[in-house]
PDB file of C-alpha atoms in Angstrom:
ATOM      1  CA  MET A 203       7.981  -0.449 -30.786  1.00 83.00           C
ATOM      2  CA  GLU A 204       4.090   1.341 -29.547  1.00 92.00           C
ATOM      3  CA  ILE A 205       4.167   3.695 -27.007  1.00 96.00           C
ATOM      4  CA  LEU A 206       0.859   4.998 -26.098  1.00 97.00           C
ATOM      5  CA  HIS A 207       0.994   8.645 -25.364  1.00 97.00           C
ATOM      6  CA  ILE A 208      -1.947   9.836 -22.602  1.00 98.00           C
ATOM      7  CA  HIS A 209      -2.957  13.511 -21.853  1.00 97.00           C
ATOM      8  CA  HIS A 210      -5.489  14.602 -19.688  1.00 98.00           C
ATOM      9  CA  ASN A 211      -6.352  17.808 -17.397  1.00 97.00           C
ATOM     10  CA  LYS A 212      -4.948  15.956 -14.665  1.00 97.00           C
ATOM     11  CA  PHE A 213      -1.511  14.474 -16.093  1.00 98.00           C
ATOM     12  CA  GLU A 214       0.645  13.038 -19.149  1.00 98.00           C
ATOM     13  CA  ALA A 215       1.588   9.221 -19.378  1.00 98.00           C
ATOM     14  CA  LYS A 216       3.038   7.384 -21.521  1.00 98.00           C
ATOM     15  CA  ILE A 217       2.614   3.103 -21.805  1.00 98.00           C
ATOM     16  CA  SER A 218       4.613   0.977 -24.251  1.00 97.00           C
ATOM     17  CA  LEU A 219       2.179  -2.284 -25.265  1.00 97.00           C
ATOM     18  CA  LYS A 220       5.036  -4.057 -25.144  1.00 96.00           C
ATOM     19  CA  GLY A 221       5.189  -5.678 -21.512  1.00 97.00           C
ATOM     20  CA  ALA A 222       1.863  -3.158 -21.239  1.00 98.00           C
ATOM     21  CA  GLN A 223       4.665  -0.545 -19.127  1.00 98.00           C
ATOM     22  CA  ILE A 224       4.221   2.369 -17.636  1.00 98.00           C
ATOM     23  CA  LEU A 225       7.390   4.568 -18.761  1.00 98.00           C
ATOM     24  CA  SER A 226       6.397   8.141 -17.317  1.00 98.00           C
ATOM     25  CA  PHE A 227       3.665   9.244 -15.074  1.00 98.00           C
ATOM     26  CA  ILE A 228       3.590  13.166 -14.739  1.00 98.00           C
ATOM     27  CA  PRO A 229       0.943  14.445 -12.239  1.00 97.00           C
ATOM     28  CA  LYS A 230      -0.071  18.452 -13.228  1.00 96.00           C
ATOM     29  CA  GLY A 231       2.175  20.718 -12.134  1.00 93.00           C
ATOM     30  CA  LYS A 232       4.487  18.123 -10.392  1.00 94.00           C
ATOM     31  CA  SER A 233       7.669  15.555 -11.683  1.00 93.00           C
ATOM     32  CA  ASP A 234       7.703  12.519 -12.939  1.00 97.00           C
ATOM     33  CA  ILE A 235       7.391   9.550 -10.496  1.00 97.00           C
ATOM     34  CA  PHE A 236       9.062   7.503 -12.957  1.00 98.00           C
ATOM     35  CA  TRP A 237      13.103   7.262 -14.102  1.00 98.00           C
ATOM     36  CA  CYS A 238      13.359   5.429 -17.471  1.00 98.00           C
ATOM     37  CA  CYS A 239      16.466   5.392 -19.749  1.00 96.00           C
ATOM     38  CA  ASP A 240      16.326   7.323 -22.750  1.00 93.00           C
ATOM     39  CA  GLU A 241      14.814   6.347 -25.476  1.00 91.00           C
ATOM     40  CA  GLU A 242      17.886   5.386 -27.677  1.00 90.00           C
ATOM     41  CA  PHE A 243      18.318   2.219 -25.510  1.00 91.00           C
ATOM     42  CA  TRP A 244      14.074   1.197 -26.363  1.00 92.00           C
ATOM     43  CA  SER A 245      14.180  -1.184 -28.560  1.00 85.00           C
ATOM     44  CA  ASP A 246      11.607  -4.329 -29.234  1.00 83.00           C
ATOM     45  CA  VAL A 247      13.937  -7.177 -28.672  1.00 82.00           C
ATOM     46  CA  LYS A 248      14.706  -6.334 -25.300  1.00 86.00           C
ATOM     47  CA  PRO A 249      13.056  -4.755 -22.317  1.00 89.00           C
ATOM     48  CA  ILE A 250      12.742  -1.527 -21.613  1.00 94.00           C
ATOM     49  CA  ARG A 251      14.632  -0.083 -18.141  1.00 97.00           C
ATOM     50  CA  GLY A 252      12.626   1.604 -16.386  1.00 97.00           C
ATOM     51  CA  GLY A 253       8.726   2.899 -15.388  1.00 98.00           C
ATOM     52  CA  VAL A 254       7.466  -0.372 -13.877  1.00 98.00           C
ATOM     53  CA  PRO A 255       8.431  -3.624 -16.114  1.00 97.00           C
ATOM     54  CA  ILE A 256       6.072  -6.215 -14.188  1.00 98.00           C
ATOM     55  CA  CYS A 257       8.408  -9.519 -13.637  1.00 98.00           C
ATOM     56  CA  TRP A 258       5.878 -12.697 -14.201  1.00 98.00           C
ATOM     57  CA  PRO A 259       5.455 -15.724 -13.639  1.00 98.00           C
ATOM     58  CA  TRP A 260       9.030 -15.698 -11.583  1.00 97.00           C
ATOM     59  CA  PHE A 261      10.828 -13.561 -10.578  1.00 96.00           C
ATOM     60  CA  GLY A 262      14.850 -14.051 -11.275  1.00 92.00           C
ATOM     61  CA  VAL A 263      16.461 -16.225 -13.541  1.00 91.00           C
ATOM     62  CA  LYS A 264      14.906 -19.245 -15.005  1.00 90.00           C
ATOM     63  CA  ASN A 265      16.449 -21.313 -17.750  1.00 81.00           C
ATOM     64  CA  GLY A 266      18.429 -18.573 -18.675  1.00 85.00           C
ATOM     65  CA  VAL A 267      15.360 -15.845 -18.717  1.00 89.00           C
ATOM     66  CA  SER A 268      15.439 -13.489 -16.365  1.00 92.00           C
ATOM     67  CA  HIS A 269      12.028 -12.098 -14.555  1.00 96.00           C
ATOM     68  CA  GLY A 270       9.814 -14.118 -16.947  1.00 96.00           C
ATOM     69  CA  PHE A 271       8.271 -13.309 -19.860  1.00 97.00           C
ATOM     70  CA  ALA A 272       5.063 -10.867 -19.609  1.00 97.00           C
ATOM     71  CA  ARG A 273       7.204  -7.795 -20.511  1.00 96.00           C
ATOM     72  CA  ASP A 274       8.522  -9.350 -23.505  1.00 95.00           C
ATOM     73  CA  LEU A 275       5.048 -10.043 -25.171  1.00 96.00           C
ATOM     74  CA  ASN A 276       2.824  -7.172 -26.663  1.00 96.00           C
ATOM     75  CA  TRP A 277      -0.424  -6.858 -24.579  1.00 98.00           C
ATOM     76  CA  THR A 278      -3.827  -6.094 -25.834  1.00 98.00           C
ATOM     77  CA  LEU A 279      -5.525  -2.546 -24.602  1.00 98.00           C
ATOM     78  CA  ASN A 280      -8.596  -4.478 -24.233  1.00 97.00           C
ATOM     79  CA  SER A 281     -10.772  -1.371 -22.822  1.00 97.00           C
ATOM     80  CA  GLN A 282     -10.309   2.498 -21.839  1.00 97.00           C
ATOM     81  CA  VAL A 283     -12.751   4.429 -20.064  1.00 98.00           C
ATOM     82  CA  GLU A 284     -12.185   7.833 -19.427  1.00 97.00           C
ATOM     83  CA  ASP A 285     -13.650  11.078 -17.977  1.00 97.00           C
ATOM     84  CA  ALA A 286     -12.341  14.158 -16.103  1.00 97.00           C
ATOM     85  CA  ASN A 287     -11.282  12.571 -13.361  1.00 96.00           C
ATOM     86  CA  GLY A 288      -8.907  10.320 -15.024  1.00 98.00           C
ATOM     87  CA  ILE A 289      -8.233   7.313 -17.120  1.00 98.00           C
ATOM     88  CA  LYS A 290      -9.078   3.321 -16.449  1.00 98.00           C
ATOM     89  CA  LEU A 291      -7.043   1.443 -19.047  1.00 98.00           C
ATOM     90  CA  GLU A 292      -6.774  -2.798 -19.117  1.00 98.00           C
ATOM     91  CA  PHE A 293      -4.514  -4.796 -20.979  1.00 98.00           C
ATOM     92  CA  VAL A 294      -4.827  -8.560 -21.445  1.00 98.00           C
ATOM     93  CA  LEU A 295      -2.804 -11.187 -22.392  1.00 98.00           C
ATOM     94  CA  SER A 296      -2.962 -15.088 -22.350  1.00 97.00           C
ATOM     95  CA  GLN A 297      -0.816 -18.145 -23.555  1.00 97.00           C
ATOM     96  CA  CYS A 298       0.710 -17.847 -27.570  1.00 96.00           C
ATOM     97  CA  GLU A 299       3.463 -20.192 -28.431  1.00 96.00           C
ATOM     98  CA  PHE A 300       6.457 -17.866 -27.056  1.00 94.00           C
ATOM     99  CA  SER A 301       4.982 -17.970 -23.559  1.00 96.00           C
ATOM    100  CA  ARG A 302       4.734 -21.693 -23.665  1.00 95.00           C
ATOM    101  CA  ALA A 303       8.409 -22.726 -25.188  1.00 95.00           C
ATOM    102  CA  LEU A 304       9.174 -21.233 -21.893  1.00 95.00           C
ATOM    103  CA  TRP A 305       6.098 -21.898 -19.392  1.00 96.00           C
ATOM    104  CA  ASP A 306       3.714 -24.746 -20.856  1.00 96.00           C
ATOM    105  CA  PHE A 307       0.792 -23.496 -19.178  1.00 96.00           C
ATOM    106  CA  ASP A 308      -2.570 -21.897 -20.115  1.00 96.00           C
ATOM    107  CA  PHE A 309      -3.534 -18.571 -18.584  1.00 97.00           C
ATOM    108  CA  GLU A 310      -5.008 -15.223 -19.111  1.00 98.00           C
ATOM    109  CA  ALA A 311      -3.448 -11.930 -17.066  1.00 98.00           C
ATOM    110  CA  LYS A 312      -4.993  -8.852 -16.895  1.00 98.00           C
ATOM    111  CA  ILE A 313      -2.735  -4.990 -16.251  1.00 98.00           C
ATOM    112  CA  THR A 314      -4.985  -2.530 -15.098  1.00 98.00           C
ATOM    113  CA  PHE A 315      -4.235   1.285 -14.725  1.00 98.00           C
ATOM    114  CA  VAL A 316      -6.063   3.683 -13.180  1.00 98.00           C
ATOM    115  CA  LEU A 317      -4.332   6.889 -13.643  1.00 98.00           C
ATOM    116  CA  ASN A 318      -5.539  10.564 -12.187  1.00 98.00           C
ATOM    117  CA  ASP A 319      -4.030  12.600  -9.427  1.00 97.00           C
ATOM    118  CA  ASN A 320      -2.043   9.678  -8.528  1.00 98.00           C
ATOM    119  CA  CYS A 321      -1.346   6.095  -9.946  1.00 98.00           C
ATOM    120  CA  GLU A 322      -2.779   2.529  -9.222  1.00 98.00           C
ATOM    121  CA  ILE A 323      -1.637  -0.577 -10.680  1.00 98.00           C
ATOM    122  CA  TRP A 324      -2.942  -3.767 -10.853  1.00 98.00           C
ATOM    123  CA  PHE A 325      -1.873  -7.307 -12.066  1.00 98.00           C
ATOM    124  CA  GLU A 326      -4.095 -10.003 -12.066  1.00 98.00           C
ATOM    125  CA  THR A 327      -3.884 -13.435 -13.532  1.00 97.00           C
ATOM    126  CA  ASN A 328      -6.141 -17.058 -13.519  1.00 96.00           C
ATOM    127  CA  SER A 329      -3.010 -18.817 -13.871  1.00 95.00           C
ATOM    128  CA  LYS A 330      -3.743 -21.769 -11.484  1.00 94.00           C
ATOM    129  CA  GLU A 331       0.130 -22.652 -11.392  1.00 96.00           C
ATOM    130  CA  ALA A 332       2.060 -21.062  -8.608  1.00 96.00           C
ATOM    131  CA  THR A 333       4.278 -18.257 -10.067  1.00 97.00           C
ATOM    132  CA  GLN A 334       6.138 -15.263  -8.634  1.00 98.00           C
ATOM    133  CA  ILE A 335       5.253 -11.779  -9.443  1.00 98.00           C
ATOM    134  CA  ALA A 336       7.131  -8.101  -9.056  1.00 98.00           C
ATOM    135  CA  LEU A 337       6.083  -4.734  -9.857  1.00 98.00           C
ATOM    136  CA  HIS A 338       9.825  -3.548 -11.051  1.00 98.00           C
ATOM    137  CA  SER A 339       9.558   0.238 -10.060  1.00 98.00           C
ATOM    138  CA  TYR A 340      11.743   2.569 -10.827  1.00 98.00           C
ATOM    139  CA  PHE A 341      11.147   5.830  -8.475  1.00 98.00           C
ATOM    140  CA  ARG A 342      12.814   8.814  -9.645  1.00 97.00           C
ATOM    141  CA  VAL A 343      15.074  10.787  -6.960  1.00 96.00           C
ATOM    142  CA  ASP A 344      16.876  13.631  -7.681  1.00 95.00           C
ATOM    143  CA  ASP A 345      19.514  12.353  -5.692  1.00 97.00           C
ATOM    144  CA  VAL A 346      19.586   8.267  -4.199  1.00 98.00           C
ATOM    145  CA  ARG A 347      22.290   8.922  -1.675  1.00 97.00           C
ATOM    146  CA  ASP A 348      19.943  11.543  -0.283  1.00 97.00           C
ATOM    147  CA  ILE A 349      16.339  10.149   0.349  1.00 97.00           C
ATOM    148  CA  GLU A 350      15.325   8.124   3.766  1.00 97.00           C
ATOM    149  CA  ILE A 351      13.025   4.593   2.710  1.00 98.00           C
ATOM    150  CA  HIS A 352      10.608   3.951   5.299  1.00 97.00           C
ATOM    151  CA  GLY A 353       8.407   0.820   5.677  1.00 97.00           C
ATOM    152  CA  LEU A 354      10.111  -1.524   4.545  1.00 98.00           C
ATOM    153  CA  GLY A 355      10.296  -3.770   7.458  1.00 97.00           C
ATOM    154  CA  ASP A 356      12.997  -4.842   9.136  1.00 96.00           C
ATOM    155  CA  MET A 357      14.062  -8.897   7.763  1.00 97.00           C
ATOM    156  CA  TYR A 358      15.160  -9.021   4.726  1.00 98.00           C
ATOM    157  CA  ILE A 359      17.331 -11.276   2.450  1.00 98.00           C
ATOM    158  CA  ASP A 360      20.608  -9.663   0.745  1.00 98.00           C
ATOM    159  CA  LYS A 361      20.951 -11.245  -2.491  1.00 96.00           C
ATOM    160  CA  LEU A 362      24.798  -9.346  -2.631  1.00 97.00           C
ATOM    161  CA  GLN A 363      26.153 -11.583   0.230  1.00 96.00           C
ATOM    162  CA  ASN A 364      25.035 -14.718  -0.976  1.00 96.00           C
ATOM    163  CA  ASN A 365      20.821 -14.665   0.001  1.00 96.00           C
ATOM    164  CA  THR A 366      21.836 -13.904   3.369  1.00 97.00           C
ATOM    165  CA  ILE A 367      18.870 -13.546   5.853  1.00 97.00           C
ATOM    166  CA  CYS A 368      19.685 -10.222   7.960  1.00 97.00           C
ATOM    167  CA  GLN A 369      17.734  -8.580  10.698  1.00 96.00           C
ATOM    168  CA  THR A 370      17.638  -4.404  11.335  1.00 93.00           C
ATOM    169  CA  LYS A 371      17.324  -2.489  14.383  1.00 90.00           C
ATOM    170  CA  ASN A 372      17.045   1.030  11.784  1.00 87.00           C
ATOM    171  CA  THR A 373      13.794   0.420  10.388  1.00 88.00           C
ATOM    172  CA  LYS A 374      14.700   4.176   8.244  1.00 94.00           C
ATOM    173  CA  LYS A 375      16.249   3.368   5.633  1.00 97.00           C
ATOM    174  CA  THR A 376      19.259   5.209   3.664  1.00 97.00           C
ATOM    175  CA  LEU A 377      21.748   3.907   0.659  1.00 97.00           C
ATOM    176  CA  THR A 378      25.065   4.055   0.158  1.00 96.00           C
ATOM    177  CA  ASN A 379      26.108   1.330  -1.814  1.00 97.00           C
ATOM    178  CA  ALA A 380      24.007  -0.919  -4.142  1.00 98.00           C
ATOM    179  CA  ASN A 381      21.533  -2.783  -3.022  1.00 97.00           C
ATOM    180  CA  ASP A 382      19.199  -6.052  -3.694  1.00 98.00           C
ATOM    181  CA  SER A 383      17.224  -6.686  -0.768  1.00 98.00           C
ATOM    182  CA  ILE A 384      14.000  -8.291  -0.643  1.00 98.00           C
ATOM    183  CA  TYR A 385      12.170  -7.331   2.340  1.00 98.00           C
ATOM    184  CA  THR A 386      10.137 -10.161   3.722  1.00 97.00           C
ATOM    185  CA  TYR A 387       7.979  -8.351   6.284  1.00 96.00           C
ATOM    186  CA  PRO A 388       6.712  -5.214   4.988  1.00 97.00           C
ATOM    187  CA  GLU A 389       4.481  -2.772   6.023  1.00 97.00           C
ATOM    188  CA  LYS A 390       1.441  -1.883   3.812  1.00 97.00           C
ATOM    189  CA  GLU A 391       2.907   1.712   2.752  1.00 98.00           C
ATOM    190  CA  THR A 392       6.408   2.637   1.777  1.00 98.00           C
ATOM    191  CA  GLU A 393       7.563   5.838   1.785  1.00 97.00           C
ATOM    192  CA  ILE A 394      10.059   7.272  -0.210  1.00 98.00           C
ATOM    193  CA  ILE A 395      11.253  11.264   0.899  1.00 97.00           C
ATOM    194  CA  ASN A 396      13.592  13.409  -0.417  1.00 92.00           C
ATOM    195  CA  ARG A 397      15.704  14.714   1.968  1.00 89.00           C
ATOM    196  CA  LYS A 398      16.167  17.820   0.533  1.00 86.00           C
ATOM    197  CA  THR A 399      13.342  19.356  -1.071  1.00 85.00           C
ATOM    198  CA  SER A 400      11.205  17.027   1.536  1.00 85.00           C
ATOM    199  CA  GLN A 401       9.051  15.098  -1.832  1.00 90.00           C
ATOM    200  CA  LYS A 402       7.532  12.321  -0.686  1.00 96.00           C
ATOM    201  CA  LEU A 403       6.629   9.260  -2.662  1.00 97.00           C
ATOM    202  CA  THR A 404       4.018   6.651  -0.736  1.00 98.00           C
ATOM    203  CA  ILE A 405       3.530   3.560  -2.028  1.00 98.00           C
ATOM    204  CA  THR A 406       0.335   1.935  -0.755  1.00 98.00           C
ATOM    205  CA  HIS A 407       0.815  -1.984  -1.064  1.00 98.00           C
ATOM    206  CA  VAL A 408      -1.745  -4.870  -1.915  1.00 98.00           C
ATOM    207  CA  GLY A 409      -1.696  -8.251  -1.905  1.00 96.00           C
ATOM    208  CA  HIS A 410       2.138  -8.315  -1.514  1.00 97.00           C
ATOM    209  CA  ASN A 411       4.440 -10.148   0.409  1.00 97.00           C
ATOM    210  CA  ASP A 412       7.445  -8.803  -0.486  1.00 98.00           C
ATOM    211  CA  VAL A 413       8.938  -5.503  -1.271  1.00 98.00           C
ATOM    212  CA  VAL A 414      12.365  -5.659  -3.487  1.00 98.00           C
ATOM    213  CA  LEU A 415      14.759  -2.718  -2.939  1.00 98.00           C
ATOM    214  CA  TRP A 416      17.520  -1.764  -5.649  1.00 98.00           C
ATOM    215  CA  ASN A 417      19.842  -0.032  -6.860  1.00 98.00           C
ATOM    216  CA  PRO A 418      23.202  -0.812  -8.563  1.00 98.00           C
ATOM    217  CA  TRP A 419      25.333   2.091  -7.649  1.00 98.00           C
ATOM    218  CA  GLU A 420      28.175   3.365  -9.462  1.00 96.00           C
ATOM    219  CA  ASP A 421      30.157   0.029  -9.894  1.00 94.00           C
ATOM    220  CA  GLY A 422      27.165  -1.822 -11.145  1.00 96.00           C
ATOM    221  CA  GLU A 423      25.882   0.353 -13.427  1.00 96.00           C
ATOM    222  CA  LYS A 424      28.937   0.466 -15.451  1.00 94.00           C
ATOM    223  CA  ASN A 425      27.511  -3.425 -16.462  1.00 95.00           C
ATOM    224  CA  LEU A 426      23.894  -1.942 -16.931  1.00 95.00           C
ATOM    225  CA  LYS A 427      24.219  -0.617 -21.318  1.00 93.00           C
ATOM    226  CA  GLU A 428      21.223   1.554 -20.840  1.00 95.00           C
ATOM    227  CA  LEU A 429      22.468   3.516 -17.944  1.00 96.00           C
ATOM    228  CA  LYS A 430      24.398   6.681 -18.484  1.00 95.00           C
ATOM    229  CA  SER A 431      27.472   7.660 -16.232  1.00 96.00           C
ATOM    230  CA  GLY A 432      26.082   8.252 -13.046  1.00 96.00           C
ATOM    231  CA  ASP A 433      21.909   7.649 -14.041  1.00 97.00           C
ATOM    232  CA  PHE A 434      22.035   5.365 -10.919  1.00 98.00           C
ATOM    233  CA  LYS A 435      21.731   8.651  -8.485  1.00 98.00           C
ATOM    234  CA  ASN A 436      18.469   8.805 -10.295  1.00 97.00           C
ATOM    235  CA  PHE A 437      16.193   6.122  -9.519  1.00 98.00           C
ATOM    236  CA  VAL A 438      15.828   3.808  -6.713  1.00 98.00           C
ATOM    237  CA  CYS A 439      13.354   0.518  -7.221  1.00 98.00           C
ATOM    238  CA  VAL A 440      10.904  -0.235  -4.511  1.00 98.00           C
ATOM    239  CA  GLU A 441       8.702  -3.475  -5.805  1.00 98.00           C
ATOM    240  CA  THR A 442       5.999  -4.687  -4.828  1.00 98.00           C
ATOM    241  CA  ALA A 443       5.695  -8.035  -4.815  1.00 98.00           C
ATOM    242  CA  CYS A 444       4.979 -11.859  -4.126  1.00 98.00           C
ATOM    243  CA  VAL A 445       8.930 -13.649  -4.958  1.00 96.00           C
ATOM    244  CA  GLY A 446       9.126 -15.863  -1.345  1.00 93.00           C
ATOM    245  CA  ARG A 447       5.880 -17.275  -1.356  1.00 93.00           C
ATOM    246  CA  ASP A 448       3.400 -18.717  -3.903  1.00 96.00           C
ATOM    247  CA  PHE A 449       1.114 -16.383  -5.844  1.00 97.00           C
ATOM    248  CA  PHE A 450      -2.182 -16.342  -7.099  1.00 95.00           C
ATOM    249  CA  GLY A 451      -4.609 -13.840  -8.444  1.00 95.00           C
ATOM    250  CA  LYS A 452      -4.124 -10.067  -7.596  1.00 97.00           C
ATOM    251  CA  ILE A 453      -1.680  -7.744  -6.374  1.00 98.00           C
ATOM    252  CA  GLY A 454      -2.099  -4.334  -6.772  1.00 98.00           C
ATOM    253  CA  VAL A 455       0.370  -0.583  -6.028  1.00 98.00           C
ATOM    254  CA  LYS A 456      -1.177   3.142  -5.335  1.00 98.00           C
ATOM    255  CA  ILE A 457       1.363   5.653  -5.864  1.00 98.00           C
ATOM    256  CA  SER A 458       1.184   9.035  -4.775  1.00 97.00           C
ATOM    257  CA  GLN A 459       3.521  12.364  -4.252  1.00 94.00           C
ATOM    258  CA  ASN A 460       3.326  15.180  -2.396  1.00 90.00           C
ATOM    259  CA  THR A 461       5.725  17.395   0.056  1.00 81.00           C
ATOM    260  CA  ILE A 462       5.456  17.385   3.604  1.00 76.00           C
ATOM    261  CA  SER A 463       5.199  20.657   4.326  1.00 61.00           C
ATOM    262  CA  ASN A 464       2.122  20.652   2.548  1.00 50.00           C
ATOM    263  CA  GLU A 465       0.640  17.936   4.511  1.00 50.00           C
ATOM    264  CA  VAL A 466      -1.803  18.319   7.465  1.00 40.00           C
ATOM    265  CA  LYS A 467       0.201  18.092  10.593  1.00 36.00           C
TER     266      LYS A 467
END
């Protein structure tokens, strides 16, 4: 498995060519934005759990395959531009024997990373077929039980309750158990706030219809071999997505890290 190790005066990052999947992004003087499983679980035969796997051209299980094939294939680094302000990398993928066996359509897809003080991820395709997409971001947190999530909206589909459509009056989300929900009217920005440290991640969604929230909790992590005991506490998945409606074209996410006490009031 080929991993790009990127060192810049503003950040350090790791990107796997398999899936064009960013695994780590550490802004200078700050902590890693993403959670990723230990390297002993990295494999050429299945996607890496962590960072930002790209779920495309479908979300969920289809023909016995979970979340499409984009995260399973090796992408080609098509261009790289670097200056003092950051780096822009573009990866490309097109139809192949593997993809046609699962989804018999022509396509070209592109993933672009814009990395500087912040992290931007863009996915774009020329596919004429309707698809689904989720940027399955694993965000690192100190303890998932001590965070607040803002901006998800009040309507969601609870996949753990037989896809029940739910509405909540309290749009400040805290986690006390397993979650697997599709928020269908999210705001353009989602904030993850660590209540103990006041660290805040701002996630700006572009071209999305949905935001997916996922954490397996203690019981669920036992069924995921890449997770060690207690790993569930160290991440929350907040996924920029278009899964409830047909996706064509382009979707992206912009992620910034700050501390509330350092913000201008």
